[in-house]
């Protein structure tokens, strides 16, 4: 029982010492927990900077790729040795834009067809290229298999359209057999382009992982 001012002051000192005893470790723990937060912010900020830089480089590379593909079609490459189909397969892996993998190959085909001449099978060809992009979107780690399926669909659909537009007397089987050497060359060239991209992707994984 407190009977005078001296005991009251002594009680206050005891309370203060107890509070300091328990408050000290808490404050120290709070200061210790602030440091990991600052450390975690550094790689996060660095990653954001790398993302912004690589996105700028990617935009310029897309423009360069577009011009290169248009030029390759206009100057003339060996028959069915075109990188258009391979581009449709690899674009979903290097673009974080959902629309670009569909728009770029189709726009290259359309612009070059305006110069070379539009044809009745153009919508069928564009649809097959877009289908290759769709396959690659759902098979990002199996690009070669997506390329094979894409060329197989190309062979069936495009040559089916050729059969429907051909002169009477030509059988569907004959159309497919005649187109086989050309489409086989398309398959080989597309797989070569996709394999080259896979090789580049494995050699520079750090840069490509930020563009997805």
PDB file of C-alpha atoms in Angstrom, residues 5-199:
ATOM      1  CA  UNK A   5       5.359  10.371  -2.057  1.00  0.00           C
ATOM      2  CA  UNK A   6       8.676   8.535  -1.816  1.00  0.00           C
ATOM      3  CA  UNK A   7       7.007   5.149  -2.357  1.00  0.00           C
ATOM      4  CA  UNK A   8       4.990   6.605  -5.225  1.00  0.00           C
ATOM      5  CA  UNK A   9       8.136   7.815  -7.005  1.00  0.00           C
ATOM      6  CA  UNK A  10       9.825   4.459  -6.458  1.00  0.00           C
ATOM      7  CA  UNK A  11       6.821   2.672  -7.995  1.00  0.00           C
ATOM      8  CA  UNK A  12       6.953   4.939 -11.053  1.00  0.00           C
ATOM      9  CA  UNK A  13      10.654   4.163 -11.541  1.00  0.00           C
ATOM     10  CA  UNK A  14       9.948   0.430 -11.393  1.00  0.00           C
ATOM     11  CA  UNK A  15       7.189   0.752 -13.996  1.00  0.00           C
ATOM     12  CA  UNK A  16       9.451   2.763 -16.315  1.00  0.00           C
ATOM     13  CA  UNK A  17      12.270   0.221 -16.060  1.00  0.00           C
ATOM     14  CA  UNK A  18       9.881  -2.618 -16.829  1.00  0.00           C
ATOM     15  CA  UNK A  19       8.508  -0.782 -19.856  1.00  0.00           C
ATOM     16  CA  UNK A  20      12.023  -0.086 -21.166  1.00  0.00           C
ATOM     17  CA  UNK A  21      12.947  -3.712 -20.670  1.00  0.00           C
ATOM     18  CA  UNK A  22      10.084  -4.959 -22.831  1.00  0.00           C
ATOM     19  CA  UNK A  23       9.995  -2.088 -25.334  1.00  0.00           C
ATOM     20  CA  UNK A  24      13.701  -2.359 -26.197  1.00  0.00           C
ATOM     21  CA  UNK A  25      13.623  -5.742 -28.006  1.00  0.00           C
ATOM     22  CA  UNK A  26      10.454  -4.774 -29.865  1.00  0.00           C
ATOM     23  CA  UNK A  27      11.999  -1.602 -31.250  1.00  0.00           C
ATOM     24  CA  UNK A  28      15.142  -3.494 -32.174  1.00  0.00           C
ATOM     25  CA  UNK A  29      13.097  -6.144 -33.945  1.00  0.00           C
ATOM     26  CA  UNK A  30      11.229  -3.497 -35.914  1.00  0.00           C
ATOM     27  CA  UNK A  31      14.502  -1.941 -37.059  1.00  0.00           C
ATOM     28  CA  UNK A  32      15.839  -5.355 -38.036  1.00  0.00           C
ATOM     29  CA  UNK A  33      12.750  -6.118 -40.125  1.00  0.00           C
ATOM     30  CA  UNK A  34      13.065  -2.842 -42.019  1.00  0.00           C
ATOM     31  CA  UNK A  35      16.394  -3.838 -43.568  1.00  0.00           C
ATOM     32  CA  UNK A  36      15.155  -6.970 -45.468  1.00  0.00           C
ATOM     33  CA  UNK A  37      12.316  -4.874 -46.898  1.00  0.00           C
ATOM     34  CA  UNK A  38      14.811  -2.394 -48.320  1.00  0.00           C
ATOM     35  CA  UNK A  39      16.952  -5.233 -49.633  1.00  0.00           C
ATOM     36  CA  UNK A  40      13.933  -6.794 -51.368  1.00  0.00           C
ATOM     37  CA  UNK A  41      13.038  -3.506 -53.023  1.00  0.00           C
ATOM     38  CA  UNK A  42      16.391  -3.272 -54.839  1.00  0.00           C
ATOM     39  CA  UNK A  43      15.984  -6.310 -57.171  1.00  0.00           C
ATOM     40  CA  UNK A  44      12.334  -5.394 -57.713  1.00  0.00           C
ATOM     41  CA  UNK A  45      13.270  -1.881 -58.851  1.00  0.00           C
ATOM     42  CA  UNK A  46      16.112  -3.293 -60.988  1.00  0.00           C
ATOM     43  CA  UNK A  47      13.700  -5.723 -62.628  1.00  0.00           C
ATOM     44  CA  UNK A  48      11.322  -2.887 -63.499  1.00  0.00           C
ATOM     45  CA  UNK A  49      14.170  -0.922 -65.066  1.00  0.00           C
ATOM     46  CA  UNK A  50      15.271  -3.965 -67.107  1.00  0.00           C
ATOM     47  CA  UNK A  51      11.703  -4.538 -68.249  1.00  0.00           C
ATOM     48  CA  UNK A  52      11.341  -0.979 -69.500  1.00  0.00           C
ATOM     49  CA  UNK A  53      14.689  -1.077 -71.334  1.00  0.00           C
ATOM     50  CA  UNK A  54      14.045  -4.438 -72.979  1.00  0.00           C
ATOM     51  CA  UNK A  55      10.549  -3.394 -74.037  1.00  0.00           C
ATOM     52  CA  UNK A  56      12.026  -0.442 -75.904  1.00  0.00           C
ATOM     53  CA  UNK A  57      14.548  -2.715 -77.607  1.00  0.00           C
ATOM     54  CA  UNK A  58      11.779  -5.163 -78.419  1.00  0.00           C
ATOM     55  CA  UNK A  59       9.693  -2.464 -80.120  1.00  0.00           C
ATOM     56  CA  UNK A  60      12.606  -1.567 -82.390  1.00  0.00           C
ATOM     57  CA  UNK A  61      13.301  -5.231 -83.114  1.00  0.00           C
ATOM     58  CA  UNK A  62       9.675  -5.761 -84.159  1.00  0.00           C
ATOM     59  CA  UNK A  63       9.907  -2.890 -86.645  1.00  0.00           C
ATOM     60  CA  UNK A  64      13.189  -4.295 -87.977  1.00  0.00           C
ATOM     61  CA  UNK A  65      11.672  -7.783 -88.200  1.00  0.00           C
ATOM     62  CA  UNK A  66       8.637  -6.458 -90.056  1.00  0.00           C
ATOM     63  CA  UNK A  67      10.759  -4.617 -92.626  1.00  0.00           C
ATOM     64  CA  UNK A  68      13.035  -7.637 -93.041  1.00  0.00           C
ATOM     65  CA  UNK A  69      10.132 -10.015 -93.676  1.00  0.00           C
ATOM     66  CA  UNK A  70       8.482  -7.674 -96.164  1.00  0.00           C
ATOM     67  CA  UNK A  71      11.781  -7.285 -98.004  1.00  0.00           C
ATOM     68  CA  UNK A  72      12.373 -11.057 -98.023  1.00  0.00           C
ATOM     69  CA  UNK A  73       9.046 -11.642 -99.757  1.00  0.00           C
ATOM     70  CA  UNK A  74       9.472  -8.815-102.244  1.00  0.00           C
ATOM     71  CA  UNK A  75      13.029  -9.654-103.307  1.00  0.00           C
ATOM     72  CA  UNK A  76      12.048 -13.287-103.722  1.00  0.00           C
ATOM     73  CA  UNK A  77      13.296 -16.263-101.721  1.00  0.00           C
ATOM     74  CA  UNK A  78      13.369 -19.913-102.816  1.00  0.00           C
ATOM     75  CA  UNK A  79       9.892 -21.364-103.160  1.00  0.00           C
ATOM     76  CA  UNK A  80       8.262 -22.310 -99.831  1.00  0.00           C
ATOM     77  CA  UNK A  81      11.445 -21.424 -97.936  1.00  0.00           C
ATOM     78  CA  UNK A  82       9.743 -18.565 -96.144  1.00  0.00           C
ATOM     79  CA  UNK A  83      10.095 -17.656 -92.450  1.00  0.00           C
ATOM     80  CA  UNK A  84       6.490 -16.440 -92.171  1.00  0.00           C
ATOM     81  CA  UNK A  85       5.161 -19.671 -90.673  1.00  0.00           C
ATOM     82  CA  UNK A  86       8.088 -19.894 -88.251  1.00  0.00           C
ATOM     83  CA  UNK A  87       7.473 -16.287 -87.221  1.00  0.00           C
ATOM     84  CA  UNK A  88       3.867 -17.145 -86.411  1.00  0.00           C
ATOM     85  CA  UNK A  89       5.127 -19.936 -84.137  1.00  0.00           C
ATOM     86  CA  UNK A  90       7.837 -18.033 -82.222  1.00  0.00           C
ATOM     87  CA  UNK A  91       6.137 -14.648 -81.786  1.00  0.00           C
ATOM     88  CA  UNK A  92       3.977 -15.698 -78.790  1.00  0.00           C
ATOM     89  CA  UNK A  93       7.219 -16.559 -76.953  1.00  0.00           C
ATOM     90  CA  UNK A  94       8.887 -13.169 -77.456  1.00  0.00           C
ATOM     91  CA  UNK A  95       5.926 -10.806 -77.260  1.00  0.00           C
ATOM     92  CA  UNK A  96       3.973  -9.783 -74.177  1.00  0.00           C
ATOM     93  CA  UNK A  97       1.297  -8.330 -76.449  1.00  0.00           C
ATOM     94  CA  UNK A  98      -1.591 -10.735 -77.066  1.00  0.00           C
ATOM     95  CA  UNK A  99      -2.501  -9.214 -80.440  1.00  0.00           C
ATOM     96  CA  UNK A 100       0.918  -8.703 -82.026  1.00  0.00           C
ATOM     97  CA  UNK A 101       1.623 -12.416 -82.773  1.00  0.00           C
ATOM     98  CA  UNK A 102      -1.550 -12.483 -84.876  1.00  0.00           C
ATOM     99  CA  UNK A 103      -1.271  -9.054 -86.486  1.00  0.00           C
ATOM    100  CA  UNK A 104       2.373  -9.077 -87.571  1.00  0.00           C
ATOM    101  CA  UNK A 105       2.442 -12.198 -89.818  1.00  0.00           C
ATOM    102  CA  UNK A 106      -0.953 -11.380 -91.324  1.00  0.00           C
ATOM    103  CA  UNK A 107       0.039  -7.776 -92.031  1.00  0.00           C
ATOM    104  CA  UNK A 108       3.300  -8.897 -93.669  1.00  0.00           C
ATOM    105  CA  UNK A 109       1.379 -11.256 -95.940  1.00  0.00           C
ATOM    106  CA  UNK A 110      -1.283  -8.679 -96.776  1.00  0.00           C
ATOM    107  CA  UNK A 111       1.126  -5.830 -97.572  1.00  0.00           C
ATOM    108  CA  UNK A 112       3.327  -8.009 -99.749  1.00  0.00           C
ATOM    109  CA  UNK A 113       0.290  -9.496-101.485  1.00  0.00           C
ATOM    110  CA  UNK A 114      -0.810  -5.981-102.407  1.00  0.00           C
ATOM    111  CA  UNK A 115       2.469  -5.651-104.315  1.00  0.00           C
ATOM    112  CA  UNK A 116       2.791  -9.202-105.628  1.00  0.00           C
ATOM    113  CA  UNK A 117      -0.913  -9.594-106.357  1.00  0.00           C
ATOM    114  CA  UNK A 118      -3.872 -10.774-104.309  1.00  0.00           C
ATOM    115  CA  UNK A 119      -5.241 -14.252-104.985  1.00  0.00           C
ATOM    116  CA  UNK A 120      -8.388 -16.162-104.150  1.00  0.00           C
ATOM    117  CA  UNK A 121      -6.681 -18.386-101.588  1.00  0.00           C
ATOM    118  CA  UNK A 122      -5.299 -15.457 -99.573  1.00  0.00           C
ATOM    119  CA  UNK A 123      -7.930 -15.738 -96.785  1.00  0.00           C
ATOM    120  CA  UNK A 124      -7.196 -19.469 -96.452  1.00  0.00           C
ATOM    121  CA  UNK A 125      -3.443 -18.835 -96.265  1.00  0.00           C
ATOM    122  CA  UNK A 126      -3.903 -16.115 -93.639  1.00  0.00           C
ATOM    123  CA  UNK A 127      -6.180 -18.380 -91.596  1.00  0.00           C
ATOM    124  CA  UNK A 128      -3.548 -21.149 -91.591  1.00  0.00           C
ATOM    125  CA  UNK A 129      -0.842 -18.739 -90.443  1.00  0.00           C
ATOM    126  CA  UNK A 130      -3.077 -17.471 -87.636  1.00  0.00           C
ATOM    127  CA  UNK A 131      -3.797 -21.063 -86.666  1.00  0.00           C
ATOM    128  CA  UNK A 132      -0.053 -21.641 -86.274  1.00  0.00           C
ATOM    129  CA  UNK A 133       0.086 -18.718 -83.865  1.00  0.00           C
ATOM    130  CA  UNK A 134      -2.849 -20.140 -81.926  1.00  0.00           C
ATOM    131  CA  UNK A 135      -1.107 -23.513 -81.681  1.00  0.00           C
ATOM    132  CA  UNK A 136       2.114 -21.922 -80.435  1.00  0.00           C
ATOM    133  CA  UNK A 137       0.194 -19.937 -77.831  1.00  0.00           C
ATOM    134  CA  UNK A 138      -1.056 -23.141 -76.222  1.00  0.00           C
ATOM    135  CA  UNK A 139       2.178 -25.072 -76.864  1.00  0.00           C
ATOM    136  CA  UNK A 140       4.888 -22.562 -75.877  1.00  0.00           C
ATOM    137  CA  UNK A 141       7.464 -25.227 -74.937  1.00  0.00           C
ATOM    138  CA  UNK A 142       6.823 -27.462 -77.957  1.00  0.00           C
ATOM    139  CA  UNK A 143       7.404 -25.108 -80.854  1.00  0.00           C
ATOM    140  CA  UNK A 144       8.694 -27.762 -83.261  1.00  0.00           C
ATOM    141  CA  UNK A 145       5.607 -29.883 -82.697  1.00  0.00           C
ATOM    142  CA  UNK A 146       3.404 -26.821 -83.183  1.00  0.00           C
ATOM    143  CA  UNK A 147       5.288 -26.153 -86.436  1.00  0.00           C
ATOM    144  CA  UNK A 148       4.660 -29.700 -87.645  1.00  0.00           C
ATOM    145  CA  UNK A 149       0.929 -29.490 -86.869  1.00  0.00           C
ATOM    146  CA  UNK A 150       0.747 -26.062 -88.495  1.00  0.00           C
ATOM    147  CA  UNK A 151       2.309 -27.263 -91.744  1.00  0.00           C
ATOM    148  CA  UNK A 152       0.097 -30.360 -91.706  1.00  0.00           C
ATOM    149  CA  UNK A 153      -3.017 -28.192 -91.418  1.00  0.00           C
ATOM    150  CA  UNK A 154      -1.581 -25.932 -94.135  1.00  0.00           C
ATOM    151  CA  UNK A 155      -1.103 -28.929 -96.434  1.00  0.00           C
ATOM    152  CA  UNK A 156      -4.668 -30.151 -95.899  1.00  0.00           C
ATOM    153  CA  UNK A 157      -6.541 -26.838 -95.957  1.00  0.00           C
ATOM    154  CA  UNK A 158      -4.635 -24.833 -98.575  1.00  0.00           C
ATOM    155  CA  UNK A 159      -4.382 -27.692-101.040  1.00  0.00           C
ATOM    156  CA  UNK A 160      -8.017 -28.520-100.384  1.00  0.00           C
ATOM    157  CA  UNK A 161      -8.779 -24.990-101.572  1.00  0.00           C
ATOM    158  CA  UNK A 162      -6.553 -25.521-104.595  1.00  0.00           C
ATOM    159  CA  UNK A 163      -8.521 -28.662-105.438  1.00  0.00           C
ATOM    160  CA  UNK A 164     -11.838 -26.821-105.209  1.00  0.00           C
ATOM    161  CA  UNK A 165     -10.557 -24.120-107.562  1.00  0.00           C
ATOM    162  CA  UNK A 166      -8.762 -26.458-109.984  1.00  0.00           C
ATOM    163  CA  UNK A 167     -10.024 -27.633-113.341  1.00  0.00           C
ATOM    164  CA  UNK A 168     -12.375 -30.621-113.447  1.00  0.00           C
ATOM    165  CA  UNK A 169     -10.709 -33.979-113.742  1.00  0.00           C
ATOM    166  CA  UNK A 170      -8.075 -33.421-111.045  1.00  0.00           C
ATOM    167  CA  UNK A 171      -8.574 -35.642-108.017  1.00  0.00           C
ATOM    168  CA  UNK A 172      -8.065 -34.503-104.411  1.00  0.00           C
ATOM    169  CA  UNK A 173      -5.414 -37.171-103.840  1.00  0.00           C
ATOM    170  CA  UNK A 174      -3.512 -36.062-106.909  1.00  0.00           C
ATOM    171  CA  UNK A 175      -3.581 -32.466-105.669  1.00  0.00           C
ATOM    172  CA  UNK A 176      -2.105 -33.476-102.316  1.00  0.00           C
ATOM    173  CA  UNK A 177       0.587 -35.617-103.947  1.00  0.00           C
ATOM    174  CA  UNK A 178       1.627 -32.820-106.303  1.00  0.00           C
ATOM    175  CA  UNK A 179       1.827 -30.350-103.406  1.00  0.00           C
ATOM    176  CA  UNK A 180       3.836 -32.675-101.155  1.00  0.00           C
ATOM    177  CA  UNK A 181       7.362 -31.616-102.315  1.00  0.00           C
ATOM    178  CA  UNK A 182       6.546 -27.920-101.845  1.00  0.00           C
ATOM    179  CA  UNK A 183       4.943 -28.349 -98.423  1.00  0.00           C
ATOM    180  CA  UNK A 184       7.754 -30.640 -97.272  1.00  0.00           C
ATOM    181  CA  UNK A 185      10.189 -27.846 -98.128  1.00  0.00           C
ATOM    182  CA  UNK A 186       7.976 -25.482 -96.127  1.00  0.00           C
ATOM    183  CA  UNK A 187       8.108 -27.872 -93.166  1.00  0.00           C
ATOM    184  CA  UNK A 188      11.900 -28.187 -93.289  1.00  0.00           C
ATOM    185  CA  UNK A 189      12.492 -24.443 -93.621  1.00  0.00           C
ATOM    186  CA  UNK A 190      10.029 -23.568 -90.843  1.00  0.00           C
ATOM    187  CA  UNK A 191      11.622 -26.076 -88.469  1.00  0.00           C
ATOM    188  CA  UNK A 192      15.064 -24.697 -89.285  1.00  0.00           C
ATOM    189  CA  UNK A 193      13.946 -21.174 -88.434  1.00  0.00           C
ATOM    190  CA  UNK A 194      12.245 -22.297 -85.211  1.00  0.00           C
ATOM    191  CA  UNK A 195      15.289 -24.364 -84.200  1.00  0.00           C
ATOM    192  CA  UNK A 196      17.507 -21.336 -84.765  1.00  0.00           C
ATOM    193  CA  UNK A 197      15.240 -19.282 -82.505  1.00  0.00           C
ATOM    194  CA  UNK A 198      15.364 -21.983 -79.804  1.00  0.00           C
ATOM    195  CA  UNK A 199      19.153 -21.921 -79.986  1.00  0.00           C
TER     196      UNK A 199
END
